[in-house]
């Protein structure tokens, strides 16, 4: 199955969380790596770096190291271009999504991805499977 990783999931791989949550996150990631083809987009990478520093005070260098060590080797990072913008416009109006979520959904739709791993319940309003803990 082709699965998209949203920023919320990758951020949890990067920040200090209670052990019980960390175990669930790690187990899910291990399962996804071994059973699915994983994708994300460049906007997610931006969100992970920005939110990790702003909200959790993780230095840029630590987040970049985490991305390089445990995300990039297993996850294909998809580009965002004009076709994603055109689809995102529709998604904003049709599903009342934030622009960044509408762009992620456009990437998902334009690349035939079947599910998204995200904490964001806004994705429950769209015709794609949402996976969470």
PDB file of C-alpha atoms in Angstrom:
ATOM      1  CA  UNK A   1       0.000   0.000   0.000  1.00  0.00           C
ATOM      2  CA  UNK A   2       1.174   3.536  -0.760  1.00  0.00           C
ATOM      3  CA  UNK A   3       1.034   5.655   2.407  1.00  0.00           C
ATOM      4  CA  UNK A   4       1.722   9.357   2.983  1.00  0.00           C
ATOM      5  CA  UNK A   5       3.400  10.482   6.219  1.00  0.00           C
ATOM      6  CA  UNK A   6       2.144  13.812   7.540  1.00  0.00           C
ATOM      7  CA  UNK A   7       4.207  16.191   9.662  1.00  0.00           C
ATOM      8  CA  UNK A   8       2.459  15.285  12.926  1.00  0.00           C
ATOM      9  CA  UNK A   9       3.701  11.699  12.716  1.00  0.00           C
ATOM     10  CA  UNK A  10       7.270  12.593  11.746  1.00  0.00           C
ATOM     11  CA  UNK A  11       7.434  15.234  14.493  1.00  0.00           C
ATOM     12  CA  UNK A  12       6.572  12.563  17.068  1.00  0.00           C
ATOM     13  CA  UNK A  13       9.551  10.568  15.786  1.00  0.00           C
ATOM     14  CA  UNK A  14      11.711  13.617  16.535  1.00  0.00           C
ATOM     15  CA  UNK A  15      10.585  14.982  19.912  1.00  0.00           C
ATOM     16  CA  UNK A  16      10.496  13.755  23.491  1.00  0.00           C
ATOM     17  CA  UNK A  17       7.157  12.120  24.262  1.00  0.00           C
ATOM     18  CA  UNK A  18       6.052   9.783  27.061  1.00  0.00           C
ATOM     19  CA  UNK A  19       7.500   6.285  26.710  1.00  0.00           C
ATOM     20  CA  UNK A  20       4.098   4.694  26.033  1.00  0.00           C
ATOM     21  CA  UNK A  21       3.490   7.042  23.087  1.00  0.00           C
ATOM     22  CA  UNK A  22       7.054   6.676  21.810  1.00  0.00           C
ATOM     23  CA  UNK A  23       6.653   2.893  21.760  1.00  0.00           C
ATOM     24  CA  UNK A  24       3.426   3.164  19.734  1.00  0.00           C
ATOM     25  CA  UNK A  25       4.965   5.635  17.279  1.00  0.00           C
ATOM     26  CA  UNK A  26       8.095   3.511  16.826  1.00  0.00           C
ATOM     27  CA  UNK A  27       6.079   0.301  16.389  1.00  0.00           C
ATOM     28  CA  UNK A  28       3.817   1.892  13.790  1.00  0.00           C
ATOM     29  CA  UNK A  29       6.792   3.297  11.869  1.00  0.00           C
ATOM     30  CA  UNK A  30       8.536  -0.092  11.889  1.00  0.00           C
ATOM     31  CA  UNK A  31       5.351  -1.742  10.594  1.00  0.00           C
ATOM     32  CA  UNK A  32       4.928   0.885   7.871  1.00  0.00           C
ATOM     33  CA  UNK A  33       8.546   0.611   6.728  1.00  0.00           C
ATOM     34  CA  UNK A  34       8.292  -3.152   6.330  1.00  0.00           C
ATOM     35  CA  UNK A  35       4.812  -3.394   4.824  1.00  0.00           C
ATOM     36  CA  UNK A  36       4.201  -0.272   2.723  1.00  0.00           C
ATOM     37  CA  UNK A  37       5.713   2.189   0.269  1.00  0.00           C
ATOM     38  CA  UNK A  38       6.043   5.482   2.140  1.00  0.00           C
ATOM     39  CA  UNK A  39       5.804   9.012   0.791  1.00  0.00           C
ATOM     40  CA  UNK A  40       5.774  12.571   2.025  1.00  0.00           C
ATOM     41  CA  UNK A  41       6.275  15.953   0.363  1.00  0.00           C
ATOM     42  CA  UNK A  42       8.661  18.865   0.711  1.00  0.00           C
ATOM     43  CA  UNK A  43       6.063  20.916   2.588  1.00  0.00           C
ATOM     44  CA  UNK A  44       5.915  18.226   5.298  1.00  0.00           C
ATOM     45  CA  UNK A  45       9.707  18.384   5.607  1.00  0.00           C
ATOM     46  CA  UNK A  46       9.432  22.155   6.080  1.00  0.00           C
ATOM     47  CA  UNK A  47       6.689  21.734   8.708  1.00  0.00           C
ATOM     48  CA  UNK A  48       8.702  19.127  10.626  1.00  0.00           C
ATOM     49  CA  UNK A  49      11.776  21.358  10.803  1.00  0.00           C
ATOM     50  CA  UNK A  50       9.793  24.492  11.690  1.00  0.00           C
ATOM     51  CA  UNK A  51       7.400  22.999  14.272  1.00  0.00           C
ATOM     52  CA  UNK A  52      10.103  20.909  15.935  1.00  0.00           C
ATOM     53  CA  UNK A  53      12.062  24.065  16.652  1.00  0.00           C
ATOM     54  CA  UNK A  54       9.223  26.500  17.347  1.00  0.00           C
ATOM     55  CA  UNK A  55       7.008  24.297  19.523  1.00  0.00           C
ATOM     56  CA  UNK A  56       9.456  21.732  20.932  1.00  0.00           C
ATOM     57  CA  UNK A  57      12.752  23.701  20.898  1.00  0.00           C
ATOM     58  CA  UNK A  58      14.566  21.006  18.910  1.00  0.00           C
ATOM     59  CA  UNK A  59      17.571  22.575  17.150  1.00  0.00           C
ATOM     60  CA  UNK A  60      17.492  22.574  13.360  1.00  0.00           C
ATOM     61  CA  UNK A  61      20.619  20.409  13.299  1.00  0.00           C
ATOM     62  CA  UNK A  62      18.972  17.646  15.377  1.00  0.00           C
ATOM     63  CA  UNK A  63      15.829  17.612  13.227  1.00  0.00           C
ATOM     64  CA  UNK A  64      17.829  17.529   9.999  1.00  0.00           C
ATOM     65  CA  UNK A  65      19.936  14.679  11.401  1.00  0.00           C
ATOM     66  CA  UNK A  66      16.772  12.745  12.338  1.00  0.00           C
ATOM     67  CA  UNK A  67      15.292  13.302   8.873  1.00  0.00           C
ATOM     68  CA  UNK A  68      18.511  12.166   7.183  1.00  0.00           C
ATOM     69  CA  UNK A  69      18.901   9.106   9.425  1.00  0.00           C
ATOM     70  CA  UNK A  70      15.411   7.679   9.865  1.00  0.00           C
ATOM     71  CA  UNK A  71      13.067   9.296   7.336  1.00  0.00           C
ATOM     72  CA  UNK A  72      14.842   9.979   4.044  1.00  0.00           C
ATOM     73  CA  UNK A  73      16.212   6.411   3.652  1.00  0.00           C
ATOM     74  CA  UNK A  74      12.683   4.943   3.853  1.00  0.00           C
ATOM     75  CA  UNK A  75      10.349   7.654   2.567  1.00  0.00           C
ATOM     76  CA  UNK A  76      10.150   9.092  -0.942  1.00  0.00           C
ATOM     77  CA  UNK A  77       9.861  12.886  -0.800  1.00  0.00           C
ATOM     78  CA  UNK A  78       7.526  14.061  -3.547  1.00  0.00           C
ATOM     79  CA  UNK A  79       7.709  17.480  -5.199  1.00  0.00           C
ATOM     80  CA  UNK A  80       4.944  20.064  -5.264  1.00  0.00           C
ATOM     81  CA  UNK A  81       4.204  21.853  -8.517  1.00  0.00           C
ATOM     82  CA  UNK A  82       1.486  23.503 -10.556  1.00  0.00           C
ATOM     83  CA  UNK A  83      -0.675  20.376 -10.776  1.00  0.00           C
ATOM     84  CA  UNK A  84      -0.744  20.125  -6.977  1.00  0.00           C
ATOM     85  CA  UNK A  85      -1.705  23.799  -6.692  1.00  0.00           C
ATOM     86  CA  UNK A  86      -4.558  23.345  -9.156  1.00  0.00           C
ATOM     87  CA  UNK A  87      -5.871  20.319  -7.250  1.00  0.00           C
ATOM     88  CA  UNK A  88      -5.317  22.017  -3.874  1.00  0.00           C
ATOM     89  CA  UNK A  89      -7.566  24.924  -4.905  1.00  0.00           C
ATOM     90  CA  UNK A  90     -10.388  22.438  -5.407  1.00  0.00           C
ATOM     91  CA  UNK A  91      -9.624  20.679  -2.121  1.00  0.00           C
ATOM     92  CA  UNK A  92      -9.739  23.910  -0.112  1.00  0.00           C
ATOM     93  CA  UNK A  93     -13.205  24.718  -1.401  1.00  0.00           C
ATOM     94  CA  UNK A  94     -14.608  21.182  -1.504  1.00  0.00           C
ATOM     95  CA  UNK A  95     -13.392  19.947   1.909  1.00  0.00           C
ATOM     96  CA  UNK A  96     -12.784  23.237   3.769  1.00  0.00           C
ATOM     97  CA  UNK A  97      -9.135  22.316   4.338  1.00  0.00           C
ATOM     98  CA  UNK A  98      -6.275  24.555   5.385  1.00  0.00           C
ATOM     99  CA  UNK A  99      -4.064  25.340   2.369  1.00  0.00           C
ATOM    100  CA  UNK A 100      -1.201  23.131   3.559  1.00  0.00           C
ATOM    101  CA  UNK A 101      -3.553  20.171   4.114  1.00  0.00           C
ATOM    102  CA  UNK A 102      -5.134  20.770   0.708  1.00  0.00           C
ATOM    103  CA  UNK A 103      -1.675  20.666  -0.880  1.00  0.00           C
ATOM    104  CA  UNK A 104      -0.835  17.408   0.918  1.00  0.00           C
ATOM    105  CA  UNK A 105      -4.131  15.927  -0.282  1.00  0.00           C
ATOM    106  CA  UNK A 106      -3.350  17.042  -3.840  1.00  0.00           C
ATOM    107  CA  UNK A 107       0.040  15.303  -3.668  1.00  0.00           C
ATOM    108  CA  UNK A 108      -1.705  12.185  -2.353  1.00  0.00           C
ATOM    109  CA  UNK A 109      -4.341  12.232  -5.097  1.00  0.00           C
ATOM    110  CA  UNK A 110      -1.915  13.040  -7.910  1.00  0.00           C
ATOM    111  CA  UNK A 111       0.377  10.157  -6.912  1.00  0.00           C
ATOM    112  CA  UNK A 112      -2.205   7.428  -6.313  1.00  0.00           C
ATOM    113  CA  UNK A 113      -1.529   7.188  -2.581  1.00  0.00           C
ATOM    114  CA  UNK A 114      -4.189   5.285  -0.615  1.00  0.00           C
ATOM    115  CA  UNK A 115      -3.751   6.454   2.997  1.00  0.00           C
ATOM    116  CA  UNK A 116      -2.246   9.106   5.258  1.00  0.00           C
ATOM    117  CA  UNK A 117      -0.647   8.688   8.674  1.00  0.00           C
ATOM    118  CA  UNK A 118      -1.680  11.772  10.600  1.00  0.00           C
ATOM    119  CA  UNK A 119      -3.070  12.976  13.882  1.00  0.00           C
ATOM    120  CA  UNK A 120      -5.045  15.619  11.948  1.00  0.00           C
ATOM    121  CA  UNK A 121      -8.742  14.747  12.064  1.00  0.00           C
ATOM    122  CA  UNK A 122      -9.453  17.190   9.215  1.00  0.00           C
ATOM    123  CA  UNK A 123      -8.440  14.325   6.926  1.00  0.00           C
ATOM    124  CA  UNK A 124     -11.515  12.400   8.112  1.00  0.00           C
ATOM    125  CA  UNK A 125     -13.520  14.704   5.804  1.00  0.00           C
ATOM    126  CA  UNK A 126     -11.752  13.524   2.657  1.00  0.00           C
ATOM    127  CA  UNK A 127     -12.020  10.259   0.703  1.00  0.00           C
ATOM    128  CA  UNK A 128      -8.737   8.797   1.912  1.00  0.00           C
ATOM    129  CA  UNK A 129      -7.973   6.410   4.747  1.00  0.00           C
ATOM    130  CA  UNK A 130      -6.509   8.103   7.821  1.00  0.00           C
ATOM    131  CA  UNK A 131      -4.197   5.992   9.967  1.00  0.00           C
ATOM    132  CA  UNK A 132      -3.375   6.915  13.545  1.00  0.00           C
ATOM    133  CA  UNK A 133      -2.457   5.162  16.766  1.00  0.00           C
TER     134      UNK A 133
END
